[in-house]
Amino acid sequence: MRRSSKRPADFLKDLPPIPKFKFDDHPMLAREYERTVRLQQLAQEQNEKMEKVNRERKFHQQNAASELHVLSTQWKELCQKNIEIRVVSSQIEDQIQDRRREAEKK
């Protein structure tokens, strides 16, 4: 479990804006700025992908939990029916034994 309630994208929003420079006068700064912007874009894309994956995982976990609940309920019902069938079967076997004893006496 995460310790923070913040999502990864929230951390990027908290970053201070990149300072504006006159890149025409400083070509090295222009390239550095472009690399930095590209890295921020890649980080943002990665965070969005991870959030999508997490949403899908949560969705599948909720569906699995619902299906497990349904199957568990069905299993309990089948076990109860099985018990009832065994009880009735035992009663029928007892009746058959009683009738055989009565038939032997006659």
mmCIF file of N, CA and C in Angstrom:
data_model
loop_
_atom_site.group_PDB
_atom_site.id
_atom_site.type_symbol
_atom_site.label_atom_id
_atom_site.label_comp_id
_atom_site.label_asym_id
_atom_site.label_seq_id
_atom_site.Cartn_x
_atom_site.Cartn_y
_atom_site.Cartn_z
ATOM 1 N N MET A 1 0.842 -1.183 0.000
ATOM 2 C CA MET A 1 0.000 0.000 0.000
ATOM 3 C C MET A 1 0.880 1.237 0.000
ATOM 4 N N ARG A 2 0.414 2.241 -0.700
ATOM 5 C CA ARG A 2 1.152 3.500 -0.712
ATOM 6 C C ARG A 2 0.943 4.219 0.599
ATOM 7 N N ARG A 3 1.960 4.962 0.978
ATOM 8 C CA ARG A 3 1.847 5.745 2.204
ATOM 9 C C ARG A 3 1.213 7.097 1.935
ATOM 10 N N SER A 4 1.288 7.529 0.709
ATOM 11 C CA SER A 4 0.774 8.846 0.356
ATOM 12 C C SER A 4 -0.501 8.698 -0.458
ATOM 13 N N SER A 5 -1.374 9.655 -0.334
ATOM 14 C CA SER A 5 -2.597 9.629 -1.130
ATOM 15 C C SER A 5 -2.388 10.292 -2.482
ATOM 16 N N LYS A 6 -1.208 10.876 -2.670
ATOM 17 C CA LYS A 6 -0.932 11.550 -3.941
ATOM 18 C C LYS A 6 -0.664 10.525 -5.031
ATOM 19 N N ARG A 7 -1.112 10.841 -6.210
ATOM 20 C CA ARG A 7 -0.811 10.028 -7.369
ATOM 21 C C ARG A 7 0.502 10.535 -7.958
ATOM 22 N N PRO A 8 1.159 9.707 -8.770
ATOM 23 C CA PRO A 8 2.426 10.156 -9.358
ATOM 24 C C PRO A 8 2.306 11.450 -10.153
ATOM 25 N N ALA A 9 1.189 11.642 -10.817
ATOM 26 C CA ALA A 9 1.015 12.862 -11.614
ATOM 27 C C ALA A 9 0.950 14.107 -10.721
ATOM 28 N N ASP A 10 0.494 13.933 -9.478
ATOM 29 C CA ASP A 10 0.394 15.081 -8.573
ATOM 30 C C ASP A 10 1.765 15.647 -8.216
ATOM 31 N N PHE A 11 2.767 14.794 -8.178
ATOM 32 C CA PHE A 11 4.106 15.272 -7.843
ATOM 33 C C PHE A 11 4.647 16.175 -8.944
ATOM 34 N N LEU A 12 4.315 15.848 -10.181
ATOM 35 C CA LEU A 12 4.789 16.683 -11.290
ATOM 36 C C LEU A 12 4.146 18.060 -11.249
ATOM 37 N N LYS A 13 2.898 18.107 -10.811
ATOM 38 C CA LYS A 13 2.207 19.402 -10.738
ATOM 39 C C LYS A 13 2.835 20.310 -9.684
ATOM 40 N N ASP A 14 3.436 19.692 -8.661
ATOM 41 C CA ASP A 14 4.047 20.466 -7.577
ATOM 42 C C ASP A 14 5.409 21.046 -7.946
ATOM 43 N N LEU A 15 5.990 20.569 -9.040
ATOM 44 C CA LEU A 15 7.305 21.076 -9.437
ATOM 45 C C LEU A 15 7.197 22.538 -9.870
ATOM 46 N N PRO A 16 8.199 23.321 -9.554
ATOM 47 C CA PRO A 16 8.157 24.719 -9.988
ATOM 48 C C PRO A 16 8.320 24.801 -11.501
ATOM 49 N N PRO A 17 7.783 25.855 -12.108
ATOM 50 C CA PRO A 17 7.917 25.977 -13.555
ATOM 51 C C PRO A 17 9.378 26.197 -13.939
ATOM 52 N N ILE A 18 9.699 25.758 -15.123
ATOM 53 C CA ILE A 18 11.064 25.938 -15.625
ATOM 54 C C ILE A 18 11.252 27.408 -15.977
ATOM 55 N N PRO A 19 12.376 27.990 -15.539
ATOM 56 C CA PRO A 19 12.602 29.415 -15.815
ATOM 57 C C PRO A 19 12.731 29.675 -17.311
ATOM 58 N N LYS A 20 12.272 30.840 -17.711
ATOM 59 C CA LYS A 20 12.328 31.234 -19.127
ATOM 60 C C LYS A 20 13.680 31.899 -19.402
ATOM 61 N N PHE A 21 14.281 31.498 -20.484
ATOM 62 C CA PHE A 21 15.558 32.067 -20.898
ATOM 63 C C PHE A 21 15.440 32.561 -22.332
ATOM 64 N N LYS A 22 16.330 33.424 -22.696
ATOM 65 C CA LYS A 22 16.444 33.797 -24.101
ATOM 66 C C LYS A 22 17.383 32.783 -24.731
ATOM 67 N N PHE A 23 16.775 31.824 -25.387
ATOM 68 C CA PHE A 23 17.579 30.738 -25.918
ATOM 69 C C PHE A 23 18.366 31.141 -27.161
ATOM 70 N N ASP A 24 17.967 32.208 -27.792
ATOM 71 C CA ASP A 24 18.720 32.651 -28.972
ATOM 72 C C ASP A 24 20.157 33.003 -28.587
ATOM 73 N N ASP A 25 20.348 33.537 -27.376
ATOM 74 C CA ASP A 25 21.679 33.946 -26.934
ATOM 75 C C ASP A 25 22.476 32.776 -26.368
ATOM 76 N N HIS A 26 21.777 31.712 -25.952
ATOM 77 C CA HIS A 26 22.447 30.584 -25.306
ATOM 78 C C HIS A 26 22.010 29.267 -25.944
ATOM 79 N N PRO A 27 22.657 28.828 -27.028
ATOM 80 C CA PRO A 27 22.239 27.585 -27.698
ATOM 81 C C PRO A 27 22.373 26.352 -26.800
ATOM 82 N N MET A 28 23.358 26.332 -25.907
ATOM 83 C CA MET A 28 23.519 25.193 -25.010
ATOM 84 C C MET A 28 22.330 25.103 -24.039
ATOM 85 N N LEU A 29 21.877 26.256 -23.570
ATOM 86 C CA LEU A 29 20.715 26.273 -22.677
ATOM 87 C C LEU A 29 19.456 25.826 -23.415
ATOM 88 N N ALA A 30 19.382 26.205 -24.681
ATOM 89 C CA ALA A 30 18.216 25.806 -25.479
ATOM 90 C C ALA A 30 18.147 24.290 -25.582
ATOM 91 N N ARG A 31 19.274 23.652 -25.845
ATOM 92 C CA ARG A 31 19.296 22.189 -25.948
ATOM 93 C C ARG A 31 18.987 21.553 -24.581
ATOM 94 N N GLU A 32 19.549 22.104 -23.539
ATOM 95 C CA GLU A 32 19.301 21.582 -22.199
ATOM 96 C C GLU A 32 17.821 21.709 -21.832
ATOM 97 N N TYR A 33 17.229 22.828 -22.189
ATOM 98 C CA TYR A 33 15.807 23.056 -21.928
ATOM 99 C C TYR A 33 14.965 22.040 -22.697
ATOM 100 N N GLU A 34 15.310 21.818 -23.967
ATOM 101 C CA GLU A 34 14.555 20.856 -24.784
ATOM 102 C C GLU A 34 14.662 19.458 -24.196
ATOM 103 N N ARG A 35 15.873 19.064 -23.727
ATOM 104 C CA ARG A 35 16.010 17.731 -23.121
ATOM 105 C C ARG A 35 15.191 17.637 -21.870
ATOM 106 N N THR A 36 15.195 18.721 -21.049
ATOM 107 C CA THR A 36 14.442 18.724 -19.797
ATOM 108 C C THR A 36 12.950 18.624 -20.065
ATOM 109 N N VAL A 37 12.474 19.409 -21.024
ATOM 110 C CA VAL A 37 11.046 19.371 -21.369
ATOM 111 C C VAL A 37 10.664 17.982 -21.857
ATOM 112 N N ARG A 38 11.513 17.390 -22.683
ATOM 113 C CA ARG A 38 11.225 16.051 -23.209
ATOM 114 C C ARG A 38 11.174 15.020 -22.065
ATOM 115 N N LEU A 39 12.083 15.133 -21.122
ATOM 116 C CA LEU A 39 12.071 14.214 -19.979
ATOM 117 C C LEU A 39 10.807 14.381 -19.149
ATOM 118 N N GLN A 40 10.367 15.614 -18.965
ATOM 119 C CA GLN A 40 9.131 15.853 -18.217
ATOM 120 C C GLN A 40 7.931 15.270 -18.954
ATOM 121 N N GLN A 41 7.942 15.420 -20.283
ATOM 122 C CA GLN A 41 6.843 14.855 -21.072
ATOM 123 C C GLN A 41 6.833 13.334 -20.962
ATOM 124 N N LEU A 42 8.013 12.732 -21.040
ATOM 125 C CA LEU A 42 8.099 11.273 -20.915
ATOM 126 C C LEU A 42 7.639 10.816 -19.534
ATOM 127 N N ALA A 43 8.035 11.550 -18.508
ATOM 128 C CA ALA A 43 7.607 11.203 -17.149
ATOM 129 C C ALA A 43 6.092 11.312 -17.018
ATOM 130 N N GLN A 44 5.521 12.348 -17.594
ATOM 131 C CA GLN A 44 4.068 12.532 -17.543
ATOM 132 C C GLN A 44 3.359 11.396 -18.278
ATOM 133 N N GLU A 45 3.868 11.028 -19.453
ATOM 134 C CA GLU A 45 3.272 9.920 -20.215
ATOM 135 C C GLU A 45 3.349 8.617 -19.424
ATOM 136 N N GLN A 46 4.512 8.386 -18.800
ATOM 137 C CA GLN A 46 4.679 7.169 -18.007
ATOM 138 C C GLN A 46 3.703 7.140 -16.838
ATOM 139 N N ASN A 47 3.522 8.263 -16.182
ATOM 140 C CA ASN A 47 2.568 8.336 -15.065
ATOM 141 C C ASN A 47 1.144 8.076 -15.528
ATOM 142 N N GLU A 48 0.786 8.622 -16.674
ATOM 143 C CA GLU A 48 -0.558 8.398 -17.208
ATOM 144 C C GLU A 48 -0.765 6.926 -17.543
ATOM 145 N N LYS A 49 0.260 6.285 -18.111
ATOM 146 C CA LYS A 49 0.154 4.858 -18.424
ATOM 147 C C LYS A 49 -0.005 4.038 -17.147
ATOM 148 N N MET A 50 0.776 4.385 -16.127
ATOM 149 C CA MET A 50 0.695 3.647 -14.867
ATOM 150 C C MET A 50 -0.676 3.826 -14.213
ATOM 151 N N GLU A 51 -1.221 5.021 -14.278
ATOM 152 C CA GLU A 51 -2.550 5.253 -13.708
ATOM 153 C C GLU A 51 -3.598 4.438 -14.453
ATOM 154 N N LYS A 52 -3.458 4.342 -15.774
ATOM 155 C CA LYS A 52 -4.398 3.542 -16.564
ATOM 156 C C LYS A 52 -4.282 2.065 -16.186
ATOM 157 N N VAL A 53 -3.051 1.581 -16.055
ATOM 158 C CA VAL A 53 -2.832 0.190 -15.663
ATOM 159 C C VAL A 53 -3.433 -0.073 -14.283
ATOM 160 N N ASN A 54 -3.232 0.854 -13.370
ATOM 161 C CA ASN A 54 -3.778 0.688 -12.018
ATOM 162 C C ASN A 54 -5.298 0.688 -12.016
ATOM 163 N N ARG A 55 -5.907 1.558 -12.847
ATOM 164 C CA ARG A 55 -7.376 1.563 -12.944
ATOM 165 C C ARG A 55 -7.879 0.232 -13.494
ATOM 166 N N GLU A 56 -7.200 -0.276 -14.535
ATOM 167 C CA GLU A 56 -7.613 -1.557 -15.121
ATOM 168 C C GLU A 56 -7.450 -2.691 -14.114
ATOM 169 N N ARG A 57 -6.349 -2.674 -13.371
ATOM 170 C CA ARG A 57 -6.120 -3.711 -12.360
ATOM 171 C C ARG A 57 -7.221 -3.672 -11.299
ATOM 172 N N LYS A 58 -7.557 -2.479 -10.854
ATOM 173 C CA LYS A 58 -8.606 -2.340 -9.838
ATOM 174 C C LYS A 58 -9.940 -2.850 -10.384
ATOM 175 N N PHE A 59 -10.235 -2.501 -11.632
ATOM 176 C CA PHE A 59 -11.475 -2.954 -12.274
ATOM 177 C C PHE A 59 -11.523 -4.481 -12.304
ATOM 178 N N HIS A 60 -10.415 -5.114 -12.711
ATOM 179 C CA HIS A 60 -10.388 -6.577 -12.798
ATOM 180 C C HIS A 60 -10.462 -7.217 -11.415
ATOM 181 N N GLN A 61 -9.842 -6.595 -10.433
ATOM 182 C CA GLN A 61 -9.920 -7.118 -9.072
ATOM 183 C C GLN A 61 -11.349 -7.057 -8.542
ATOM 184 N N GLN A 62 -12.054 -5.965 -8.839
ATOM 185 C CA GLN A 62 -13.437 -5.848 -8.383
ATOM 186 C C GLN A 62 -14.321 -6.880 -9.075
ATOM 187 N N ASN A 63 -14.101 -7.087 -10.378
ATOM 188 C CA ASN A 63 -14.880 -8.098 -11.094
ATOM 189 C C ASN A 63 -14.589 -9.492 -10.558
ATOM 190 N N ALA A 64 -13.319 -9.770 -10.281
ATOM 191 C CA ALA A 64 -12.952 -11.082 -9.735
ATOM 192 C C ALA A 64 -13.588 -11.286 -8.366
ATOM 193 N N ALA A 65 -13.605 -10.244 -7.555
ATOM 194 C CA ALA A 65 -14.220 -10.351 -6.231
ATOM 195 C C ALA A 65 -15.713 -10.638 -6.348
ATOM 196 N N SER A 66 -16.380 -9.975 -7.285
ATOM 197 C CA SER A 66 -17.816 -10.218 -7.485
ATOM 198 C C SER A 66 -18.062 -11.644 -7.945
ATOM 199 N N GLU A 67 -17.255 -12.094 -8.885
ATOM 200 C CA GLU A 67 -17.410 -13.455 -9.393
ATOM 201 C C GLU A 67 -17.118 -14.481 -8.296
ATOM 202 N N LEU A 68 -16.106 -14.221 -7.497
ATOM 203 C CA LEU A 68 -15.780 -15.119 -6.395
ATOM 204 C C LEU A 68 -16.935 -15.189 -5.391
ATOM 205 N N HIS A 69 -17.564 -14.061 -5.126
ATOM 206 C CA HIS A 69 -18.702 -14.049 -4.203
ATOM 207 C C HIS A 69 -19.848 -14.896 -4.755
ATOM 208 N N VAL A 70 -20.129 -14.738 -6.049
ATOM 209 C CA VAL A 70 -21.212 -15.520 -6.673
ATOM 210 C C VAL A 70 -20.893 -17.009 -6.600
ATOM 211 N N LEU A 71 -19.651 -17.364 -6.951
ATOM 212 C CA LEU A 71 -19.267 -18.778 -6.931
ATOM 213 C C LEU A 71 -19.290 -19.346 -5.517
ATOM 214 N N SER A 72 -18.894 -18.555 -4.561
ATOM 215 C CA SER A 72 -18.915 -18.996 -3.167
ATOM 216 C C SER A 72 -20.348 -19.257 -2.702
ATOM 217 N N THR A 73 -21.243 -18.364 -3.083
ATOM 218 C CA THR A 73 -22.662 -18.538 -2.735
ATOM 219 C C THR A 73 -23.219 -19.803 -3.389
ATOM 220 N N GLN A 74 -22.893 -20.012 -4.659
ATOM 221 C CA GLN A 74 -23.361 -21.215 -5.355
ATOM 222 C C GLN A 74 -22.808 -22.473 -4.695
ATOM 223 N N TRP A 75 -21.536 -22.429 -4.306
ATOM 224 C CA TRP A 75 -20.920 -23.583 -3.645
ATOM 225 C C TRP A 75 -21.649 -23.916 -2.336
ATOM 226 N N LYS A 76 -21.945 -22.894 -1.543
ATOM 227 C CA LYS A 76 -22.660 -23.127 -0.286
ATOM 228 C C LYS A 76 -24.036 -23.727 -0.547
ATOM 229 N N GLU A 77 -24.733 -23.231 -1.568
ATOM 230 C CA GLU A 77 -26.059 -23.765 -1.903
ATOM 231 C C GLU A 77 -25.961 -25.222 -2.335
ATOM 232 N N LEU A 78 -24.949 -25.536 -3.142
ATOM 233 C CA LEU A 78 -24.778 -26.920 -3.597
ATOM 234 C C LEU A 78 -24.434 -27.852 -2.428
ATOM 235 N N CYS A 79 -23.609 -27.362 -1.514
ATOM 236 C CA CYS A 79 -23.286 -28.171 -0.325
ATOM 237 C C CYS A 79 -24.545 -28.433 0.492
ATOM 238 N N GLN A 80 -25.380 -27.434 0.666
ATOM 239 C CA GLN A 80 -26.627 -27.593 1.415
ATOM 240 C C GLN A 80 -27.546 -28.596 0.720
ATOM 241 N N LYS A 81 -27.653 -28.504 -0.602
ATOM 242 C CA LYS A 81 -28.490 -29.461 -1.342
ATOM 243 C C LYS A 81 -27.940 -30.872 -1.200
ATOM 244 N N ASN A 82 -26.617 -30.994 -1.236
ATOM 245 C CA ASN A 82 -25.986 -32.305 -1.096
ATOM 246 C C ASN A 82 -26.306 -32.906 0.269
ATOM 247 N N ILE A 83 -26.262 -32.092 1.301
ATOM 248 C CA ILE A 83 -26.607 -32.556 2.653
ATOM 249 C C ILE A 83 -28.062 -33.014 2.702
ATOM 250 N N GLU A 84 -28.939 -32.218 2.096
ATOM 251 C CA GLU A 84 -30.367 -32.581 2.075
ATOM 252 C C GLU A 84 -30.577 -33.897 1.332
ATOM 253 N N ILE A 85 -29.881 -34.080 0.219
ATOM 254 C CA ILE A 85 -30.011 -35.328 -0.552
ATOM 255 C C ILE A 85 -29.526 -36.511 0.268
ATOM 256 N N ARG A 86 -28.428 -36.345 0.998
ATOM 257 C CA ARG A 86 -27.910 -37.431 1.837
ATOM 258 C C ARG A 86 -28.895 -37.783 2.953
ATOM 259 N N VAL A 87 -29.517 -36.782 3.534
ATOM 260 C CA VAL A 87 -30.503 -37.027 4.597
ATOM 261 C C VAL A 87 -31.681 -37.815 4.039
ATOM 262 N N VAL A 88 -32.226 -37.375 2.909
ATOM 263 C CA VAL A 88 -33.373 -38.055 2.307
ATOM 264 C C VAL A 88 -32.982 -39.463 1.871
ATOM 265 N N SER A 89 -31.793 -39.604 1.305
ATOM 266 C CA SER A 89 -31.314 -40.919 0.881
ATOM 267 C C SER A 89 -31.203 -41.865 2.078
ATOM 268 N N SER A 90 -30.689 -41.353 3.180
ATOM 269 C CA SER A 90 -30.576 -42.168 4.392
ATOM 270 C C SER A 90 -31.952 -42.582 4.903
ATOM 271 N N GLN A 91 -32.901 -41.658 4.848
ATOM 272 C CA GLN A 91 -34.276 -41.994 5.287
ATOM 273 C C GLN A 91 -34.893 -43.071 4.392
ATOM 274 N N ILE A 92 -34.657 -42.963 3.108
ATOM 275 C CA ILE A 92 -35.195 -43.960 2.169
ATOM 276 C C ILE A 92 -34.554 -45.319 2.423
ATOM 277 N N GLU A 93 -33.241 -45.328 2.650
ATOM 278 C CA GLU A 93 -32.558 -46.593 2.957
ATOM 279 C C GLU A 93 -33.104 -47.208 4.239
ATOM 280 N N ASP A 94 -33.379 -46.389 5.248
ATOM 281 C CA ASP A 94 -33.964 -46.890 6.497
ATOM 282 C C ASP A 94 -35.346 -47.494 6.238
ATOM 283 N N GLN A 95 -36.144 -46.825 5.403
ATOM 284 C CA GLN A 95 -37.486 -47.348 5.081
ATOM 285 C C GLN A 95 -37.381 -48.685 4.347
ATOM 286 N N ILE A 96 -36.415 -48.781 3.440
ATOM 287 C CA ILE A 96 -36.226 -50.041 2.701
ATOM 288 C C ILE A 96 -35.846 -51.158 3.672
ATOM 289 N N GLN A 97 -34.944 -50.870 4.601
ATOM 290 C CA GLN A 97 -34.532 -51.875 5.590
ATOM 291 C C GLN A 97 -35.726 -52.302 6.460
ATOM 292 N N ASP A 98 -36.534 -51.317 6.856
ATOM 293 C CA ASP A 98 -37.720 -51.637 7.661
ATOM 294 C C ASP A 98 -38.678 -52.547 6.895
ATOM 295 N N ARG A 99 -38.902 -52.266 5.641
ATOM 296 C CA ARG A 99 -39.832 -53.084 4.833
ATOM 297 C C ARG A 99 -39.270 -54.480 4.593
ATOM 298 N N ARG A 100 -37.953 -54.597 4.465
ATOM 299 C CA ARG A 100 -37.352 -55.921 4.303
ATOM 300 C C ARG A 100 -37.541 -56.740 5.584
ATOM 301 N N ARG A 101 -37.351 -56.100 6.722
ATOM 302 C CA ARG A 101 -37.553 -56.801 7.990
ATOM 303 C C ARG A 101 -39.001 -57.255 8.139
ATOM 304 N N GLU A 102 -39.917 -56.357 7.757
ATOM 305 C CA GLU A 102 -41.337 -56.722 7.823
ATOM 306 C C GLU A 102 -41.648 -57.872 6.881
ATOM 307 N N ALA A 103 -41.032 -57.861 5.688
ATOM 308 C CA ALA A 103 -41.270 -58.920 4.717
ATOM 309 C C ALA A 103 -40.700 -60.243 5.223
ATOM 310 N N GLU A 104 -39.582 -60.204 5.916
ATOM 311 C CA GLU A 104 -38.978 -61.433 6.442
ATOM 312 C C GLU A 104 -39.838 -62.024 7.562
ATOM 313 N N LYS A 105 -40.494 -61.169 8.338
ATOM 314 C CA LYS A 105 -41.348 -61.645 9.436
ATOM 315 C C LYS A 105 -42.573 -62.352 8.911
ATOM 316 N N LYS A 106 -43.047 -61.951 7.725
ATOM 317 C CA LYS A 106 -44.282 -62.530 7.177
ATOM 318 C C LYS A 106 -44.003 -63.781 6.473
#
